[in-house]
């Protein structure tokens, strides 16, 4: 068995599944606490809440956009879901999700009507939403007194915690939406080549607006779940959410430039980071090493993945020649 | 008035207007300055303006590096961690003697170059996703910094006058950090507009495959952009260290955010290939001016957030509008 | 090749993982849920706690850092509950958001002791051990009132908005001034988010706006207080503006000794941690706490006694 052959084989695989398997093996043997029902439930909740946002983010990123406002919108929705309970729990949740969707639509309008770069538009929305919720609550968390509300995030359907259920539903819906609906396919087209999409009759402005509204909606749902879990509408949560979600989505194979991505990929990205965090905690790794470990993981994954892309590119060139060069140029 | 003279003025004004319209961000800056000087009598004083300039110089230096990376078509989200690392190491090396001061300046800069090189090697060599890689680097560097300091402050009580002067000194009545910042801006602008480096980076940012096919060593130049960014971050870290001399091990976190914002306000396109360091300067000044103004107006934190978001979107909308109308 | 190489890889990984699981069975497992191991006070606390625990036989400490994220702290709690620790110590990021987690722990039969930062008053905890932010605000007010002899204009350099510490210290300061019938007026407040760099910018801008009208600066943290002191000195107003800090940090006490800052009160992470460990062990052994709220001593520090307080964080 020589080194070159092992290396060659390794490079040909996508690194993420391999790393995930290794990670799972390590954590199975290394601690007896991973494969317990309790821990798996915890994992589901921890991944699930941000995961709902990741579903929305995948949609918007496949369309070539990005949304930095999700953390602030999540906080806004969370606060509203508690403070508006005079309209009943269902009413409060409805208001919260509606407000979040409006924020998403707002971002979408900034991008489509004013032609503002999505990064900046959603950055602005992030600041405005954060400012709004901080002013509304005077920077103090809003306590929830309703036990039924807390049950939403802390309850279970059988063995599956409700946030996990919501995440699963979002994931399946998102997958079906992207792959099998007209709008979903339009989003792929838009992300792949906006000019071509417009030329082929797709109402790109409407598609973009829909994508951003969906992301806002997903942030709203996540916000409600989080507020329920903490039994508090906190105006300061979500500072790192956008970055975490974007990282997970990118890790799962979605491209920053658009046109490439999938829900299963996003799920893999989310699970990788989630399982890593969980296992680092179970192993009682000190906080600083955890940070380094997460950083190394990201670098490792991207490193090997890029090798993979390069290998595929070279293979394609070998078999198909120069004509495929153009195709590669447009899909990088 | 002789006709020729008037026509001359008209032509000059037209050129100026055309210039301003192309770089509307400077108009926005002007508008802000005018507004603030009317609203607050302490805004347009020399002390205040110099304070603002000094306050933005650190973020400004980082923004310059970020602009170069963005023009090359990539992101560098690790700059905040690099600033922290450089600042912490600089103070930790105790610049209390001339020898130590030299070391306290050289080592952090080398570290910045190193981080940049690592980023550059992975992203440049493999065309990897720069967001994920630099986030990874950010985590790793920050974790390493925390380990190095055990989570505790680092401080130096009696630095040499030279070290102090980096942030506290004056030259011709102007604080030195401002000079460092402006020099960085000018150097970067020269690099980007008058050298091969600038041309190549712009080409790589606009269309990577085309650049590669036309013979540009894309890997090398991509790597160089990150090394430059790392250098800028380390430089900013040293200025930061000199300013505070007692640092939290998380001191520089968040710089990547303001650097990106300033660069984008200055018209740098996120898809690469387009950007102007001088306009980033305008972006930096606007951000600094906003922070300063809001404190002078004694706005509450919550209102500040709201206002910041609205101004932000407004500035970009104006810029976007003007771009549209030019076509 | 595949199968054999896969087996080799698996064996290596297995061996590595097994080595990680080499823990003997521990008697008492303490779960420590901290807000952010990157904050110097917390880092010093963790270090002191682990050092003290190392001296006690058959004690294991699991330390989790929430990295400043309330949601992560809830997940950390879940992890500790899943690991079936004997007792959980928590320094909460948000005193209300931590309540469901505390309840979940109680439902799982794990007692919870709050340390370093008090949660909301209706928390189902065994007790609290640590400093008192509200009281610190009050002590700061006393120091300021003494120094300014009951009247003057003060600006406040705050901590991160939304945190209970910021809120409590503000309220303590204002309430105590009212009780003392002080004529001190609060001109303005801005946040430096515990960051000395921001504090410098904020102080410079305060001086620009209010100039000679400022008689005092209350900084909710010692490190920002020292930064304010440097700005005041650079503006030539040292001694004319009274600065009061909070927390007794190394930088703060040094600034007091150097005359940049007027006074502060001490908050020792070592004492905090030692008390925390002692109570945790008591709880695990079933012994009751001396009181529900156990506040560590927070002596005033001014130039007179600053030499006795070198600072720990």
PDB file of C-alpha atoms in Angstrom, chain C residues 123-300:
ATOM      1  CA  UNK C 123     -34.939  31.743  39.571  1.00  0.00           C
ATOM      2  CA  UNK C 124     -35.261  28.251  40.997  1.00  0.00           C
ATOM      3  CA  UNK C 125     -31.707  28.208  42.290  1.00  0.00           C
ATOM      4  CA  UNK C 126     -30.245  26.919  45.522  1.00  0.00           C
ATOM      5  CA  UNK C 127     -28.567  30.280  46.008  1.00  0.00           C
ATOM      6  CA  UNK C 128     -26.158  32.865  44.682  1.00  0.00           C
ATOM      7  CA  UNK C 129     -22.507  33.531  45.434  1.00  0.00           C
ATOM      8  CA  UNK C 130     -20.639  36.446  43.966  1.00  0.00           C
ATOM      9  CA  UNK C 131     -20.498  40.221  43.608  1.00  0.00           C
ATOM     10  CA  UNK C 132     -23.507  42.490  43.538  1.00  0.00           C
ATOM     11  CA  UNK C 133     -23.664  44.799  40.510  1.00  0.00           C
ATOM     12  CA  UNK C 134     -26.364  47.006  41.965  1.00  0.00           C
ATOM     13  CA  UNK C 135     -24.336  47.455  45.150  1.00  0.00           C
ATOM     14  CA  UNK C 136     -21.279  48.311  43.070  1.00  0.00           C
ATOM     15  CA  UNK C 137     -23.223  51.094  41.419  1.00  0.00           C
ATOM     16  CA  UNK C 138     -24.135  52.366  44.860  1.00  0.00           C
ATOM     17  CA  UNK C 139     -20.554  52.247  46.099  1.00  0.00           C
ATOM     18  CA  UNK C 140     -19.459  54.131  42.996  1.00  0.00           C
ATOM     19  CA  UNK C 141     -22.059  56.798  43.747  1.00  0.00           C
ATOM     20  CA  UNK C 142     -20.706  57.148  47.273  1.00  0.00           C
ATOM     21  CA  UNK C 143     -17.160  57.528  45.999  1.00  0.00           C
ATOM     22  CA  UNK C 144     -18.242  60.110  43.442  1.00  0.00           C
ATOM     23  CA  UNK C 145     -20.342  62.016  45.919  1.00  0.00           C
ATOM     24  CA  UNK C 146     -17.479  62.119  48.412  1.00  0.00           C
ATOM     25  CA  UNK C 147     -14.980  63.308  45.865  1.00  0.00           C
ATOM     26  CA  UNK C 148     -17.219  65.950  44.329  1.00  0.00           C
ATOM     27  CA  UNK C 149     -18.532  67.002  47.708  1.00  0.00           C
ATOM     28  CA  UNK C 150     -22.126  66.479  46.741  1.00  0.00           C
ATOM     29  CA  UNK C 151     -22.458  68.475  43.554  1.00  0.00           C
ATOM     30  CA  UNK C 152     -21.260  68.617  39.992  1.00  0.00           C
ATOM     31  CA  UNK C 153     -21.823  67.226  36.508  1.00  0.00           C
ATOM     32  CA  UNK C 154     -21.090  63.637  35.717  1.00  0.00           C
ATOM     33  CA  UNK C 155     -21.002  61.616  32.505  1.00  0.00           C
ATOM     34  CA  UNK C 156     -21.318  57.856  32.446  1.00  0.00           C
ATOM     35  CA  UNK C 157     -19.298  55.486  30.307  1.00  0.00           C
ATOM     36  CA  UNK C 158     -21.470  52.400  30.159  1.00  0.00           C
ATOM     37  CA  UNK C 159     -21.020  48.735  29.510  1.00  0.00           C
ATOM     38  CA  UNK C 160     -22.729  46.875  26.716  1.00  0.00           C
ATOM     39  CA  UNK C 161     -26.384  47.891  26.535  1.00  0.00           C
ATOM     40  CA  UNK C 162     -28.845  45.173  27.324  1.00  0.00           C
ATOM     41  CA  UNK C 163     -26.638  43.418  29.847  1.00  0.00           C
ATOM     42  CA  UNK C 164     -27.987  43.166  33.368  1.00  0.00           C
ATOM     43  CA  UNK C 165     -24.615  44.330  34.747  1.00  0.00           C
ATOM     44  CA  UNK C 166     -24.864  47.616  32.867  1.00  0.00           C
ATOM     45  CA  UNK C 167     -28.439  48.107  33.943  1.00  0.00           C
ATOM     46  CA  UNK C 168     -27.790  47.232  37.608  1.00  0.00           C
ATOM     47  CA  UNK C 169     -24.727  49.448  37.937  1.00  0.00           C
ATOM     48  CA  UNK C 170     -26.595  52.365  36.379  1.00  0.00           C
ATOM     49  CA  UNK C 171     -29.545  51.920  38.671  1.00  0.00           C
ATOM     50  CA  UNK C 172     -27.372  51.516  41.767  1.00  0.00           C
ATOM     51  CA  UNK C 173     -25.504  54.679  40.915  1.00  0.00           C
ATOM     52  CA  UNK C 174     -28.623  56.745  40.350  1.00  0.00           C
ATOM     53  CA  UNK C 175     -30.533  55.369  43.328  1.00  0.00           C
ATOM     54  CA  UNK C 176     -27.698  56.008  45.764  1.00  0.00           C
ATOM     55  CA  UNK C 177     -27.204  59.558  44.529  1.00  0.00           C
ATOM     56  CA  UNK C 178     -30.872  60.182  45.169  1.00  0.00           C
ATOM     57  CA  UNK C 179     -30.633  58.691  48.662  1.00  0.00           C
ATOM     58  CA  UNK C 180     -27.676  60.879  49.503  1.00  0.00           C
ATOM     59  CA  UNK C 181     -29.655  63.926  48.339  1.00  0.00           C
ATOM     60  CA  UNK C 182     -26.785  64.624  46.045  1.00  0.00           C
ATOM     61  CA  UNK C 183     -26.830  67.604  43.688  1.00  0.00           C
ATOM     62  CA  UNK C 184     -24.830  65.680  41.145  1.00  0.00           C
ATOM     63  CA  UNK C 185     -26.338  65.872  37.661  1.00  0.00           C
ATOM     64  CA  UNK C 186     -25.838  63.194  35.040  1.00  0.00           C
ATOM     65  CA  UNK C 187     -25.132  65.041  31.790  1.00  0.00           C
ATOM     66  CA  UNK C 188     -24.936  62.143  29.399  1.00  0.00           C
ATOM     67  CA  UNK C 189     -24.291  58.471  29.069  1.00  0.00           C
ATOM     68  CA  UNK C 190     -22.737  56.561  26.197  1.00  0.00           C
ATOM     69  CA  UNK C 191     -21.608  52.995  25.864  1.00  0.00           C
ATOM     70  CA  UNK C 192     -18.017  51.906  25.443  1.00  0.00           C
ATOM     71  CA  UNK C 193     -19.102  48.262  25.385  1.00  0.00           C
ATOM     72  CA  UNK C 194     -16.401  47.435  27.979  1.00  0.00           C
ATOM     73  CA  UNK C 195     -13.774  48.318  25.364  1.00  0.00           C
ATOM     74  CA  UNK C 196     -10.962  50.707  26.395  1.00  0.00           C
ATOM     75  CA  UNK C 197     -10.477  51.831  22.786  1.00  0.00           C
ATOM     76  CA  UNK C 198     -14.107  52.838  22.443  1.00  0.00           C
ATOM     77  CA  UNK C 199     -13.917  54.388  25.896  1.00  0.00           C
ATOM     78  CA  UNK C 200     -11.150  56.681  24.699  1.00  0.00           C
ATOM     79  CA  UNK C 201     -13.218  57.780  21.727  1.00  0.00           C
ATOM     80  CA  UNK C 202     -16.299  58.318  23.891  1.00  0.00           C
ATOM     81  CA  UNK C 203     -14.360  60.350  26.458  1.00  0.00           C
ATOM     82  CA  UNK C 204     -12.735  62.484  23.783  1.00  0.00           C
ATOM     83  CA  UNK C 205     -16.143  63.194  22.320  1.00  0.00           C
ATOM     84  CA  UNK C 206     -17.581  63.982  25.760  1.00  0.00           C
ATOM     85  CA  UNK C 207     -14.787  66.470  26.336  1.00  0.00           C
ATOM     86  CA  UNK C 208     -15.443  68.021  22.952  1.00  0.00           C
ATOM     87  CA  UNK C 209     -19.123  68.412  23.678  1.00  0.00           C
ATOM     88  CA  UNK C 210     -19.117  69.398  27.330  1.00  0.00           C
ATOM     89  CA  UNK C 211     -15.596  70.631  27.918  1.00  0.00           C
ATOM     90  CA  UNK C 212     -15.173  72.206  31.343  1.00  0.00           C
ATOM     91  CA  UNK C 213     -18.672  71.357  32.445  1.00  0.00           C
ATOM     92  CA  UNK C 214     -17.656  67.800  33.241  1.00  0.00           C
ATOM     93  CA  UNK C 215     -16.637  67.301  36.864  1.00  0.00           C
ATOM     94  CA  UNK C 216     -16.735  63.536  37.009  1.00  0.00           C
ATOM     95  CA  UNK C 217     -16.824  60.368  34.934  1.00  0.00           C
ATOM     96  CA  UNK C 218     -18.396  57.162  36.187  1.00  0.00           C
ATOM     97  CA  UNK C 219     -17.035  54.264  34.210  1.00  0.00           C
ATOM     98  CA  UNK C 220     -18.812  50.966  34.711  1.00  0.00           C
ATOM     99  CA  UNK C 221     -15.575  49.064  34.350  1.00  0.00           C
ATOM    100  CA  UNK C 222     -12.039  49.631  35.595  1.00  0.00           C
ATOM    101  CA  UNK C 223     -10.273  49.102  32.302  1.00  0.00           C
ATOM    102  CA  UNK C 224     -12.413  51.657  30.571  1.00  0.00           C
ATOM    103  CA  UNK C 225     -11.909  53.921  33.592  1.00  0.00           C
ATOM    104  CA  UNK C 226      -8.155  53.777  33.104  1.00  0.00           C
ATOM    105  CA  UNK C 227      -8.626  54.608  29.428  1.00  0.00           C
ATOM    106  CA  UNK C 228     -10.803  57.602  30.367  1.00  0.00           C
ATOM    107  CA  UNK C 229      -8.065  58.635  32.778  1.00  0.00           C
ATOM    108  CA  UNK C 230      -5.496  58.667  30.005  1.00  0.00           C
ATOM    109  CA  UNK C 231      -7.659  60.840  27.810  1.00  0.00           C
ATOM    110  CA  UNK C 232      -8.313  63.262  30.658  1.00  0.00           C
ATOM    111  CA  UNK C 233      -4.597  63.439  31.382  1.00  0.00           C
ATOM    112  CA  UNK C 234      -3.787  64.071  27.730  1.00  0.00           C
ATOM    113  CA  UNK C 235      -6.321  66.892  27.749  1.00  0.00           C
ATOM    114  CA  UNK C 236      -4.529  68.425  30.702  1.00  0.00           C
ATOM    115  CA  UNK C 237      -7.469  67.957  33.043  1.00  0.00           C
ATOM    116  CA  UNK C 238      -5.987  65.369  35.377  1.00  0.00           C
ATOM    117  CA  UNK C 239      -7.200  65.997  38.905  1.00  0.00           C
ATOM    118  CA  UNK C 240      -9.899  68.348  37.671  1.00  0.00           C
ATOM    119  CA  UNK C 241     -12.146  65.497  36.562  1.00  0.00           C
ATOM    120  CA  UNK C 242     -12.915  62.758  39.071  1.00  0.00           C
ATOM    121  CA  UNK C 243     -13.068  59.293  37.585  1.00  0.00           C
ATOM    122  CA  UNK C 244     -14.667  56.387  39.379  1.00  0.00           C
ATOM    123  CA  UNK C 245     -14.370  52.856  38.010  1.00  0.00           C
ATOM    124  CA  UNK C 246     -15.733  49.431  38.925  1.00  0.00           C
ATOM    125  CA  UNK C 247     -14.147  46.111  39.645  1.00  0.00           C
ATOM    126  CA  UNK C 248     -10.626  46.470  41.005  1.00  0.00           C
ATOM    127  CA  UNK C 249      -8.784  45.265  37.926  1.00  0.00           C
ATOM    128  CA  UNK C 250      -5.007  45.397  37.566  1.00  0.00           C
ATOM    129  CA  UNK C 251      -5.217  48.302  35.211  1.00  0.00           C
ATOM    130  CA  UNK C 252      -7.753  50.119  37.327  1.00  0.00           C
ATOM    131  CA  UNK C 253      -5.805  49.916  40.574  1.00  0.00           C
ATOM    132  CA  UNK C 254      -2.598  50.899  38.813  1.00  0.00           C
ATOM    133  CA  UNK C 255      -4.397  53.917  37.403  1.00  0.00           C
ATOM    134  CA  UNK C 256      -5.526  54.832  40.922  1.00  0.00           C
ATOM    135  CA  UNK C 257      -1.973  54.564  42.198  1.00  0.00           C
ATOM    136  CA  UNK C 258      -0.852  56.787  39.326  1.00  0.00           C
ATOM    137  CA  UNK C 259      -3.500  59.348  40.164  1.00  0.00           C
ATOM    138  CA  UNK C 260      -5.433  58.959  36.915  1.00  0.00           C
ATOM    139  CA  UNK C 261      -8.513  57.461  38.528  1.00  0.00           C
ATOM    140  CA  UNK C 262     -10.039  58.463  41.855  1.00  0.00           C
ATOM    141  CA  UNK C 263     -11.462  55.228  43.129  1.00  0.00           C
ATOM    142  CA  UNK C 264     -13.147  51.902  42.528  1.00  0.00           C
ATOM    143  CA  UNK C 265     -14.303  48.859  44.453  1.00  0.00           C
ATOM    144  CA  UNK C 266     -12.685  45.459  44.432  1.00  0.00           C
ATOM    145  CA  UNK C 267     -14.146  42.377  42.812  1.00  0.00           C
ATOM    146  CA  UNK C 268     -11.841  39.436  43.258  1.00  0.00           C
ATOM    147  CA  UNK C 269     -12.310  36.547  40.850  1.00  0.00           C
ATOM    148  CA  UNK C 270     -10.277  34.310  43.140  1.00  0.00           C
ATOM    149  CA  UNK C 271     -12.548  34.938  46.107  1.00  0.00           C
ATOM    150  CA  UNK C 272     -15.566  34.568  43.828  1.00  0.00           C
ATOM    151  CA  UNK C 273     -14.261  31.240  42.525  1.00  0.00           C
ATOM    152  CA  UNK C 274     -13.249  29.899  45.925  1.00  0.00           C
ATOM    153  CA  UNK C 275     -16.645  30.643  47.372  1.00  0.00           C
ATOM    154  CA  UNK C 276     -18.246  29.066  44.308  1.00  0.00           C
ATOM    155  CA  UNK C 277     -16.259  25.853  44.699  1.00  0.00           C
ATOM    156  CA  UNK C 278     -16.901  25.591  48.403  1.00  0.00           C
ATOM    157  CA  UNK C 279     -20.625  26.022  47.995  1.00  0.00           C
ATOM    158  CA  UNK C 280     -20.709  23.624  45.049  1.00  0.00           C
ATOM    159  CA  UNK C 281     -19.069  20.917  47.131  1.00  0.00           C
ATOM    160  CA  UNK C 282     -21.437  21.661  50.010  1.00  0.00           C
ATOM    161  CA  UNK C 283     -24.436  21.357  47.742  1.00  0.00           C
ATOM    162  CA  UNK C 284     -23.178  18.113  46.253  1.00  0.00           C
ATOM    163  CA  UNK C 285     -22.774  16.766  49.783  1.00  0.00           C
ATOM    164  CA  UNK C 286     -26.274  17.862  50.673  1.00  0.00           C
ATOM    165  CA  UNK C 287     -25.267  20.629  53.068  1.00  0.00           C
ATOM    166  CA  UNK C 288     -27.287  23.859  53.093  1.00  0.00           C
ATOM    167  CA  UNK C 289     -25.851  27.224  52.102  1.00  0.00           C
ATOM    168  CA  UNK C 290     -25.223  29.799  54.867  1.00  0.00           C
ATOM    169  CA  UNK C 291     -27.486  32.301  53.085  1.00  0.00           C
ATOM    170  CA  UNK C 292     -29.452  32.433  49.871  1.00  0.00           C
ATOM    171  CA  UNK C 293     -27.426  35.413  48.652  1.00  0.00           C
ATOM    172  CA  UNK C 294     -23.737  35.270  49.500  1.00  0.00           C
ATOM    173  CA  UNK C 295     -22.100  38.476  48.405  1.00  0.00           C
ATOM    174  CA  UNK C 296     -18.321  38.573  48.275  1.00  0.00           C
ATOM    175  CA  UNK C 297     -16.651  41.545  49.953  1.00  0.00           C
ATOM    176  CA  UNK C 298     -16.271  44.579  47.675  1.00  0.00           C
ATOM    177  CA  UNK C 299     -14.060  47.033  49.575  1.00  0.00           C
ATOM    178  CA  UNK C 300     -13.595  50.553  48.292  1.00  0.00           C
TER     179      UNK C 300
END
